[in-house]
PDB file of C-alpha atoms and ligand atoms in Angstrom:
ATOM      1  CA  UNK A   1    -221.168 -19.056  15.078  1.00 78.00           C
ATOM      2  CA  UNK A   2    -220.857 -22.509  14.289  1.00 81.00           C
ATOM      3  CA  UNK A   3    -218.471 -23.737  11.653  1.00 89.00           C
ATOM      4  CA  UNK A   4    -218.580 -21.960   8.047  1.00 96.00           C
ATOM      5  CA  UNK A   5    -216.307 -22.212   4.835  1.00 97.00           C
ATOM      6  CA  UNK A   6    -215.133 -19.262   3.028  1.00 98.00           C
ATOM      7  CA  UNK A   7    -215.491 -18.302  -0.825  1.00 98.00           C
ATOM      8  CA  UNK A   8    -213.285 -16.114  -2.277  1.00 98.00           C
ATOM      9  CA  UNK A   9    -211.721 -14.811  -5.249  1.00 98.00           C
ATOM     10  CA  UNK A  10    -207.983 -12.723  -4.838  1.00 98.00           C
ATOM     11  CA  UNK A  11    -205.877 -11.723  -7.583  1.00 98.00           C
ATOM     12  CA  UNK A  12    -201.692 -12.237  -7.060  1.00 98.00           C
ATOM     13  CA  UNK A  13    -201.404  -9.403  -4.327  1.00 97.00           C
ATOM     14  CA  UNK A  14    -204.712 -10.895  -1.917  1.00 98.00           C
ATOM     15  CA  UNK A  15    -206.866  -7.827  -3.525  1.00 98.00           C
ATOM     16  CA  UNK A  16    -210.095  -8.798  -3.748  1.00 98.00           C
ATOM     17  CA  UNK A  17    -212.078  -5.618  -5.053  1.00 98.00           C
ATOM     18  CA  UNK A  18    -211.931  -2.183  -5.805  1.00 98.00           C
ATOM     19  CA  UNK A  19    -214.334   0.493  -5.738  1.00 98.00           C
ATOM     20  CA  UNK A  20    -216.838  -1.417  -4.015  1.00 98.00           C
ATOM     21  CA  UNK A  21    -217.044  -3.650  -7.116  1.00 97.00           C
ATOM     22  CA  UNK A  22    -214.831  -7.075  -8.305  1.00 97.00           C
ATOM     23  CA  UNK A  23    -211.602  -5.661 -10.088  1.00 97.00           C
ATOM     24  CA  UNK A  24    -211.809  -8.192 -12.615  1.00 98.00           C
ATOM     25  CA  UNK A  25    -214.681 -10.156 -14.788  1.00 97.00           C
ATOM     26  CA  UNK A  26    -214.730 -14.044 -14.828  1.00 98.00           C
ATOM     27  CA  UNK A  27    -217.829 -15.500 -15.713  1.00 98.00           C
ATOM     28  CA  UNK A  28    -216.160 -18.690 -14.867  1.00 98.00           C
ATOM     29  CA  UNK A  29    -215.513 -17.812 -11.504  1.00 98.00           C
ATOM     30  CA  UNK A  30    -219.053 -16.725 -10.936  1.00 98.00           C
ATOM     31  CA  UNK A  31    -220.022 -20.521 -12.131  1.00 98.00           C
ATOM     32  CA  UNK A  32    -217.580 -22.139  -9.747  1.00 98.00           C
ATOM     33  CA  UNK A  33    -219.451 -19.259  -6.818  1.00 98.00           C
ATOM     34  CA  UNK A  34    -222.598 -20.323  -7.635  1.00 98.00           C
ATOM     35  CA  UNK A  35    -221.933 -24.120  -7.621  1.00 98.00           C
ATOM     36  CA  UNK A  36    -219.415 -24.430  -4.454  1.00 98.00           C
ATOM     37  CA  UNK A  37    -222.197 -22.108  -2.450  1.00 98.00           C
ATOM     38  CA  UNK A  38    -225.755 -24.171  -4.135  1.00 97.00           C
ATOM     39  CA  UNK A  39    -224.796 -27.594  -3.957  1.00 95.00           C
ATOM     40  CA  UNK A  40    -226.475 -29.546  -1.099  1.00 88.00           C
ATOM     41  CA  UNK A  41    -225.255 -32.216   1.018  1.00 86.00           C
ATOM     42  CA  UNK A  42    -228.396 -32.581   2.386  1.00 87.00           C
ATOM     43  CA  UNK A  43    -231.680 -31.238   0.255  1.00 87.00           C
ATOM     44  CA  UNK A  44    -234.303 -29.996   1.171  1.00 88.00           C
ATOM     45  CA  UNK A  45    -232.215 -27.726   3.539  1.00 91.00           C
ATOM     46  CA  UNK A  46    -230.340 -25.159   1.719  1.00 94.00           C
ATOM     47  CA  UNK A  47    -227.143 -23.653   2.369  1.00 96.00           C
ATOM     48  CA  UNK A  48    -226.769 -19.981   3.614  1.00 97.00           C
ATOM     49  CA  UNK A  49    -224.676 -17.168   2.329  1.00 98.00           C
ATOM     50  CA  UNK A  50    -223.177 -14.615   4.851  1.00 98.00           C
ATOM     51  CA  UNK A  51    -221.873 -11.270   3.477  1.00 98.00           C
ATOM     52  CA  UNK A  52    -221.424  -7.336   4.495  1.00 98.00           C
ATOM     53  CA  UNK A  53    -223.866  -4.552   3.526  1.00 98.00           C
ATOM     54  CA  UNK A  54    -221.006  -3.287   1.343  1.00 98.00           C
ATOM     55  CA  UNK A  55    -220.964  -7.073  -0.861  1.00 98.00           C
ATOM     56  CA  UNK A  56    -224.484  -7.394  -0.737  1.00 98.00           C
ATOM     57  CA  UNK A  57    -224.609  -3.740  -2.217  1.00 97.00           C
ATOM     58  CA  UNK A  58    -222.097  -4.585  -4.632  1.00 97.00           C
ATOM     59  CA  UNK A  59    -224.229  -7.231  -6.497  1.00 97.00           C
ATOM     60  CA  UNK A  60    -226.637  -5.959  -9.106  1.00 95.00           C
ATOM     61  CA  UNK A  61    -229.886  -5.586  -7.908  1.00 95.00           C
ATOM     62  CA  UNK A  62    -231.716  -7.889 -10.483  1.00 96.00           C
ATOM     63  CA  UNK A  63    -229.115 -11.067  -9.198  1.00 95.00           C
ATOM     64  CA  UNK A  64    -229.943 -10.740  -5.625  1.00 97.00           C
ATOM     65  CA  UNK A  65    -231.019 -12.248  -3.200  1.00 98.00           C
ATOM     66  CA  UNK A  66    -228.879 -15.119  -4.880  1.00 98.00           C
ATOM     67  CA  UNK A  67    -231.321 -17.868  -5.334  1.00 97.00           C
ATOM     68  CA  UNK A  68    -231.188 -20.835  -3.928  1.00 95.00           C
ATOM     69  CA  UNK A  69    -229.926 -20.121  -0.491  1.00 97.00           C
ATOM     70  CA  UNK A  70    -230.247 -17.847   2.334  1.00 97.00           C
ATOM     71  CA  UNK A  71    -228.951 -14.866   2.249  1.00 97.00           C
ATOM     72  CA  UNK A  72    -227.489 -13.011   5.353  1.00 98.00           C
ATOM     73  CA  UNK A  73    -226.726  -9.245   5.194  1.00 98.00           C
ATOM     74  CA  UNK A  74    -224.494  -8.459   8.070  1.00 98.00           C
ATOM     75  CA  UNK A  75    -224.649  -4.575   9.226  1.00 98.00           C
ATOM     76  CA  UNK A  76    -224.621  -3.048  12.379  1.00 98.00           C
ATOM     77  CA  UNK A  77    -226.730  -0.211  11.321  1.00 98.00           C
ATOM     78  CA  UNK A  78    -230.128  -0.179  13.017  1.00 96.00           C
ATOM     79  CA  UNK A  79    -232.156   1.526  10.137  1.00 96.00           C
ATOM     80  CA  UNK A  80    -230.444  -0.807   7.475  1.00 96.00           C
ATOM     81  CA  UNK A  81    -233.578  -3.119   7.122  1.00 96.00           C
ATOM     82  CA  UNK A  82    -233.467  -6.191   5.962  1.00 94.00           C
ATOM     83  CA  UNK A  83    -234.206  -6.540   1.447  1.00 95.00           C
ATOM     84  CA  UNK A  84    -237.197  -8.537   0.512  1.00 96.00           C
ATOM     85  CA  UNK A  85    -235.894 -12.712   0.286  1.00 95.00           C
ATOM     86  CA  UNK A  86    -232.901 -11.843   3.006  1.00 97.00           C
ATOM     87  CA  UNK A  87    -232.277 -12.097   6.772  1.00 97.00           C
ATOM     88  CA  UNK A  88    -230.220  -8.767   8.531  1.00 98.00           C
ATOM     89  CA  UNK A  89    -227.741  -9.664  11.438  1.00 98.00           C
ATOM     90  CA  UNK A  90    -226.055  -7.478  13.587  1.00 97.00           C
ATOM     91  CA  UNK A  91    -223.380 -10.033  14.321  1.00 97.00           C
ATOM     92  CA  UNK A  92    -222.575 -13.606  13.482  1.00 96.00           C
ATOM     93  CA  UNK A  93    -223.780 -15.261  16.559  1.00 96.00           C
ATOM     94  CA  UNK A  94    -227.490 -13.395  15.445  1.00 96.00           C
ATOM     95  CA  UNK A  95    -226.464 -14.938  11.972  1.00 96.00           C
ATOM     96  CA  UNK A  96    -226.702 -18.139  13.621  1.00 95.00           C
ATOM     97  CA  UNK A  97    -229.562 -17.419  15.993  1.00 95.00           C
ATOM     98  CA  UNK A  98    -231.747 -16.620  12.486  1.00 96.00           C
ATOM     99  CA  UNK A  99    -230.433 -19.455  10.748  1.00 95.00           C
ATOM    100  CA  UNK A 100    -230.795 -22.047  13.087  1.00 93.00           C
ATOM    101  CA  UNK A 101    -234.465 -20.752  13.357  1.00 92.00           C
ATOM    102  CA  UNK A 102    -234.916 -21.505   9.544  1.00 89.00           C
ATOM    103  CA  UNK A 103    -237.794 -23.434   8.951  1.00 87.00           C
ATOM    104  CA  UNK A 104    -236.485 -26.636   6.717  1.00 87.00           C
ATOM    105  CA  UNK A 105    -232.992 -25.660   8.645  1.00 85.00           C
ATOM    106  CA  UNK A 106    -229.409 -25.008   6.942  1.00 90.00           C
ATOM    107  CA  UNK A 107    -226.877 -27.036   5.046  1.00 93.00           C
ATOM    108  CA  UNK A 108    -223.574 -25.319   5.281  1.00 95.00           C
ATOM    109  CA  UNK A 109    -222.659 -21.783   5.484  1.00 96.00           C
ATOM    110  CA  UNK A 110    -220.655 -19.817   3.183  1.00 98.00           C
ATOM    111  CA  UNK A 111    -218.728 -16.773   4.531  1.00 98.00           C
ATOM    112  CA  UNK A 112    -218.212 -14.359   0.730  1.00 98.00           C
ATOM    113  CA  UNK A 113    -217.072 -11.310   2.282  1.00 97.00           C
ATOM    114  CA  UNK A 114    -215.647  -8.551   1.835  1.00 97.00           C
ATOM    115  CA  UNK A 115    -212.748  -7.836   3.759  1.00 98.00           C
ATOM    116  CA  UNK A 116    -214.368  -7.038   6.856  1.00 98.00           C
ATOM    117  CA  UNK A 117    -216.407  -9.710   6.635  1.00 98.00           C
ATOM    118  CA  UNK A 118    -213.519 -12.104   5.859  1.00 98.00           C
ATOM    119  CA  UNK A 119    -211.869 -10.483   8.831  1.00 97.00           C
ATOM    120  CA  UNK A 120    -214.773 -11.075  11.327  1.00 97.00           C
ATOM    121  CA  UNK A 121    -215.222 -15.142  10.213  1.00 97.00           C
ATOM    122  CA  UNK A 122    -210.978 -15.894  10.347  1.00 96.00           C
ATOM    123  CA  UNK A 123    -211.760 -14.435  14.391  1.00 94.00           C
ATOM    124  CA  UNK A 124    -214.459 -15.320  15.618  1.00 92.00           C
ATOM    125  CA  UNK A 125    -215.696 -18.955  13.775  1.00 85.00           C
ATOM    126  CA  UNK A 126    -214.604 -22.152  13.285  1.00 90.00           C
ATOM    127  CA  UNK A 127    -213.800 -21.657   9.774  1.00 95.00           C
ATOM    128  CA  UNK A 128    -213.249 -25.482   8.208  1.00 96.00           C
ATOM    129  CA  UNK A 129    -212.200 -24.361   4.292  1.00 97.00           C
ATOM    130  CA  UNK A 130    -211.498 -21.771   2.135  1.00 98.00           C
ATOM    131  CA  UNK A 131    -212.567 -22.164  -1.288  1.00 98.00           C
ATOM    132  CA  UNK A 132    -209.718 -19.760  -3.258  1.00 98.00           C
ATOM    133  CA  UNK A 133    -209.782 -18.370  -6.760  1.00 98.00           C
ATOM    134  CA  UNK A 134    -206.881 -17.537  -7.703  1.00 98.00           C
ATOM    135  CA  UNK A 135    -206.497 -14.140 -10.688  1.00 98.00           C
ATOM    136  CA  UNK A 136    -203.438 -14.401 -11.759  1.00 98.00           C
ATOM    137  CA  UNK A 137    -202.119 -10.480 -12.136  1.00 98.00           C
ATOM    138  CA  UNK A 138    -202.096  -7.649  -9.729  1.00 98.00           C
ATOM    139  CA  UNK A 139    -205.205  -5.377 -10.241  1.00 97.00           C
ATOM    140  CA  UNK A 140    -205.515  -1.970  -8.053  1.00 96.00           C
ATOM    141  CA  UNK A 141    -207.503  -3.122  -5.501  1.00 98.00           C
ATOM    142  CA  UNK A 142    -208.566  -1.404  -2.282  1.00 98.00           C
ATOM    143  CA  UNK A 143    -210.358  -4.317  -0.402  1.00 98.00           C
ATOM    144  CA  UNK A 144    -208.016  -7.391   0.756  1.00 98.00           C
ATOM    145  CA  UNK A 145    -207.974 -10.701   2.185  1.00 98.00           C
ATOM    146  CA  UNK A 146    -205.941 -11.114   5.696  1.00 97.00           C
ATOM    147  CA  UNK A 147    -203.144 -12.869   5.986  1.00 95.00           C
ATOM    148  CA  UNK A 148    -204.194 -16.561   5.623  1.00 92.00           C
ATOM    149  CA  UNK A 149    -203.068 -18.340   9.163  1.00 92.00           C
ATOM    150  CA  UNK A 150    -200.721 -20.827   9.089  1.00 93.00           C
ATOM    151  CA  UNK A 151    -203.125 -23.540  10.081  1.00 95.00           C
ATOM    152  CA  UNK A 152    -204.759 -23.393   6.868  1.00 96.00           C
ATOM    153  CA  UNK A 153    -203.053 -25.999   4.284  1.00 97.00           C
ATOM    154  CA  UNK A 154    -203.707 -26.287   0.529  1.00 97.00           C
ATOM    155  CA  UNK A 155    -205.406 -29.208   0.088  1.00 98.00           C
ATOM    156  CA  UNK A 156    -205.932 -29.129  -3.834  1.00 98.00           C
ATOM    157  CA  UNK A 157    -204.421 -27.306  -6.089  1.00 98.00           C
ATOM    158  CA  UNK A 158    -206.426 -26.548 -10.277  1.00 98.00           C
ATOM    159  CA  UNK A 159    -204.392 -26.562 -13.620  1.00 98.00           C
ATOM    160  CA  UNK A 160    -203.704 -22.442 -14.462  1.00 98.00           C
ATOM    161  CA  UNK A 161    -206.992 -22.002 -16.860  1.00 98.00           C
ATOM    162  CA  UNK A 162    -207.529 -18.668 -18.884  1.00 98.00           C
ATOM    163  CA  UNK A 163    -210.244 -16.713 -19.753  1.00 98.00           C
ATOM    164  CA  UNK A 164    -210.308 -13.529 -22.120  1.00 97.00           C
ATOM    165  CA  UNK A 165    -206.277 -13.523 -21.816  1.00 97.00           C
ATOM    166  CA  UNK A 166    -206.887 -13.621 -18.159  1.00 98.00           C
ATOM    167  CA  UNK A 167    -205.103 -16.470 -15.596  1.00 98.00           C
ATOM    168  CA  UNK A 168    -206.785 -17.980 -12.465  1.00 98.00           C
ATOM    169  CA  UNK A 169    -206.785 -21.359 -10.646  1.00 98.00           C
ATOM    170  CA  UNK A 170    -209.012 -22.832  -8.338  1.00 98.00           C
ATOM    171  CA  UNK A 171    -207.838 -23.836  -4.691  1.00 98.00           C
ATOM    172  CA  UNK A 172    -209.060 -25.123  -1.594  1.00 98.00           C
ATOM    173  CA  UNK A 173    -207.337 -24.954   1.622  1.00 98.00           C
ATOM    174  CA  UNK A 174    -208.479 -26.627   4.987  1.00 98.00           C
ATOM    175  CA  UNK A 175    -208.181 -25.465   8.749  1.00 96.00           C
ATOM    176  CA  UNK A 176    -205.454 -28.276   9.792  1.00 94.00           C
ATOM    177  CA  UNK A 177    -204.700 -27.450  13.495  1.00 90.00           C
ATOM    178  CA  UNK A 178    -200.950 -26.613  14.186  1.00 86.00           C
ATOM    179  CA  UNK A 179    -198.696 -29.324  16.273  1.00 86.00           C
ATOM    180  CA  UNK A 180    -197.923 -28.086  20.024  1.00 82.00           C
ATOM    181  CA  UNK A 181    -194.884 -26.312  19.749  1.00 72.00           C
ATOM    182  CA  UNK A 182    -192.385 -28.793  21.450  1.00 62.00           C
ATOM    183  CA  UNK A 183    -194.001 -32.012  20.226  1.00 55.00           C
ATOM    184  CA  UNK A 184    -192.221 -34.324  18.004  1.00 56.00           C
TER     185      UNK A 184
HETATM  186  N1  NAP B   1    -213.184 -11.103  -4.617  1.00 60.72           N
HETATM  187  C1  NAP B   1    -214.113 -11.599  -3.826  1.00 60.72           C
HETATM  188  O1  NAP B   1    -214.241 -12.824  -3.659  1.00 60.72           O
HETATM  189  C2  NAP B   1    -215.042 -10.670  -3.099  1.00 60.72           C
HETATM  190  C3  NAP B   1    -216.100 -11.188  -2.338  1.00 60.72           C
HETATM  191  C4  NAP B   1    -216.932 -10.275  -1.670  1.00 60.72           C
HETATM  192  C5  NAP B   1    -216.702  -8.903  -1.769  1.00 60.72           C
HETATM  193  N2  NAP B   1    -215.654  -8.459  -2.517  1.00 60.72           N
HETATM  194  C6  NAP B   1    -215.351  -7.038  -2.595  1.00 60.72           C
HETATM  195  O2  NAP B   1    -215.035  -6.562  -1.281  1.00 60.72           O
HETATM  196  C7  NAP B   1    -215.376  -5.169  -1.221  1.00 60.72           C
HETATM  197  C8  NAP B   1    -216.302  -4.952  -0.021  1.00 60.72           C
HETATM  198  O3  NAP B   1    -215.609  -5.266   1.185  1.00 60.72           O
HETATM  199  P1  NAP B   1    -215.738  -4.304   2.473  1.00 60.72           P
HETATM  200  O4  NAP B   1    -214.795  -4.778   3.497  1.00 60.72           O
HETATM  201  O5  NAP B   1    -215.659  -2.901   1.989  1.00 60.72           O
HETATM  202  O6  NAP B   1    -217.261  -4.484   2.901  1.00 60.72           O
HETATM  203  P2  NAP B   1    -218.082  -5.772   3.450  1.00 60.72           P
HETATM  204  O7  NAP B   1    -217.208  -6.603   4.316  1.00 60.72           O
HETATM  205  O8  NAP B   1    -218.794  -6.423   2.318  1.00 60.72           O
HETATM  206  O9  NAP B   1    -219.225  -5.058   4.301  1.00 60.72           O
HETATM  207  C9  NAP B   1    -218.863  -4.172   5.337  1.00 60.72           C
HETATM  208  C10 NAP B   1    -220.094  -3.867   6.161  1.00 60.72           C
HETATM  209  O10 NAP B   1    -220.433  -5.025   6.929  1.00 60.72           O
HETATM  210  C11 NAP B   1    -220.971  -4.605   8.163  1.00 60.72           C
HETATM  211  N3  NAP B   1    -220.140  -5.131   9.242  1.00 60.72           N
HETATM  212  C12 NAP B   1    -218.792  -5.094   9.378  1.00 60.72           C
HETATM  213  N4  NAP B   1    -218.395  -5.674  10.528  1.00 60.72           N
HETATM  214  C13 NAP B   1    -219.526  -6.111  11.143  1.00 60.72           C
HETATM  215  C14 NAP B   1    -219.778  -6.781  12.378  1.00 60.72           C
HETATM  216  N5  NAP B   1    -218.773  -7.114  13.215  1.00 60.72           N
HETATM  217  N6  NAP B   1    -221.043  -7.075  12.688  1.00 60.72           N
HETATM  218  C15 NAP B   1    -222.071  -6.728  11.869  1.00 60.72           C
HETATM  219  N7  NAP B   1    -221.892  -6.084  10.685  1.00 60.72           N
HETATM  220  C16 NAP B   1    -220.632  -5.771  10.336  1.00 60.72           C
HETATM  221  C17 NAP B   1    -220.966  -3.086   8.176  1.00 60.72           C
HETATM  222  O11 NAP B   1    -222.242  -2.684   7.674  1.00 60.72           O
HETATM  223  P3  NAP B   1    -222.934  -1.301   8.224  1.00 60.72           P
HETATM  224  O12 NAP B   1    -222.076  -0.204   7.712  1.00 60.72           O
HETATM  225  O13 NAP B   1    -224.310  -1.349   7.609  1.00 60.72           O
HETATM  226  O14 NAP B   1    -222.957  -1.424   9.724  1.00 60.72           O
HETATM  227  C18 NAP B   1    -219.881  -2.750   7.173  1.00 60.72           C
HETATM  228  O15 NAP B   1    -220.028  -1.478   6.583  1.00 60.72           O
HETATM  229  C19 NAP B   1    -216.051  -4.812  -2.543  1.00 60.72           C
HETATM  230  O16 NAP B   1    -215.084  -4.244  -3.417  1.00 60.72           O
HETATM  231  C20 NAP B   1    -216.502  -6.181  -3.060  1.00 60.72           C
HETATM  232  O17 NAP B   1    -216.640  -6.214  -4.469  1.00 60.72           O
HETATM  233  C21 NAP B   1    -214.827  -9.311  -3.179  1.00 60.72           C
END
């Protein structure tokens, strides 16, 4: 898979949902999702969003696909077919197979989880940014993030805003490779 940015949204303890649903409600976050994963550098192509069966399950039915891009369902299950207005992969490198088979062609692609999902891009793609939201206050949660490598840097840092008594900031860190141990 070629090179993809993440989106994601973990409260103070990396938990990023719970019950197969978001732990939390932010309609501001859900602007900033929608804006980060729309915007074009290069219309007419449009970007592509990349998630697990579980996430694309998770969003209500009347809201997906999410317009404006493509929308990749990854599952490995053979009689998962794929919804009406998405693409089914079986693995990223198919995810790039059917997007680079797209008839106008891509923009960028998002990686929006969930955890496995988020676990399978930080392996096996060249994963430039990470576009973080930042809840601030630990909800239950049973799905994480990993452990964000080291080679990821924050590269800008939002003001604490608040929403329905709720904290978050907005974040992006970038893939900044590592100096050779032993150089100075
Ligand atoms: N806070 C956020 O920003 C955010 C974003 C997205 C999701 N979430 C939350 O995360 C949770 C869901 O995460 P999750 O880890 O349970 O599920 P998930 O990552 O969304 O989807 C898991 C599914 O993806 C498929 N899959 C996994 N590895 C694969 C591989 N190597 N190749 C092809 N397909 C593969 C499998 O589908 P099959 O079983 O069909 O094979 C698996 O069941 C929910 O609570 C959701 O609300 C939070």
């Amino acid at each position: 898979m070629g090179q993809v940015d993440l989106v994601v949204a973990m409260d103070s303890d990396n938990g990023i949902g719970k019950s197969g649903g978001l732990p939390w409600q932010l309609s501001a976050d859900l602007r900033h999702f929608r804006d980060i994963t729309t915007r074009m550098d290069h219309p007419p192509k449009r970007n592509a969003v990349i998630m697990g069966r579980r996430t694309w399950l998770s969003i209500p039915s009347k809201f997906r696909p999410l317009p404006d891009r493509i929308n990749v369902i990854l599952s490995r299950d053979p009689a998962f077919q794929a919804p009406e207005g998405a693409l089914k992969a079986q693995s990223l490198t198919e995810a790039d197979h059917l997007l680079a088979r797209d008839p106008v062609g891509f923009d960028r692609a998002f990686v929006i989880g969930g955890q496995q999902i988020y676990e399978l891009a930080l392996r096996e793609t060249a994963c430039r940014r990470i576009y973080l939201t930042r809840v601030h206050r630990r909800f239950d949660c049973d799905a994480f993030f990993p452990t964000l490598p080291p080679e990821f840097q924050e590269i800008s840092a939002g003001p604490v805003l608040s929403e329905n008594g709720l904290d978050y900031s907005f974040h992006i860190f970038e893939y900044v490779p590592l100096p050779a141990s032993g150089a100075k």
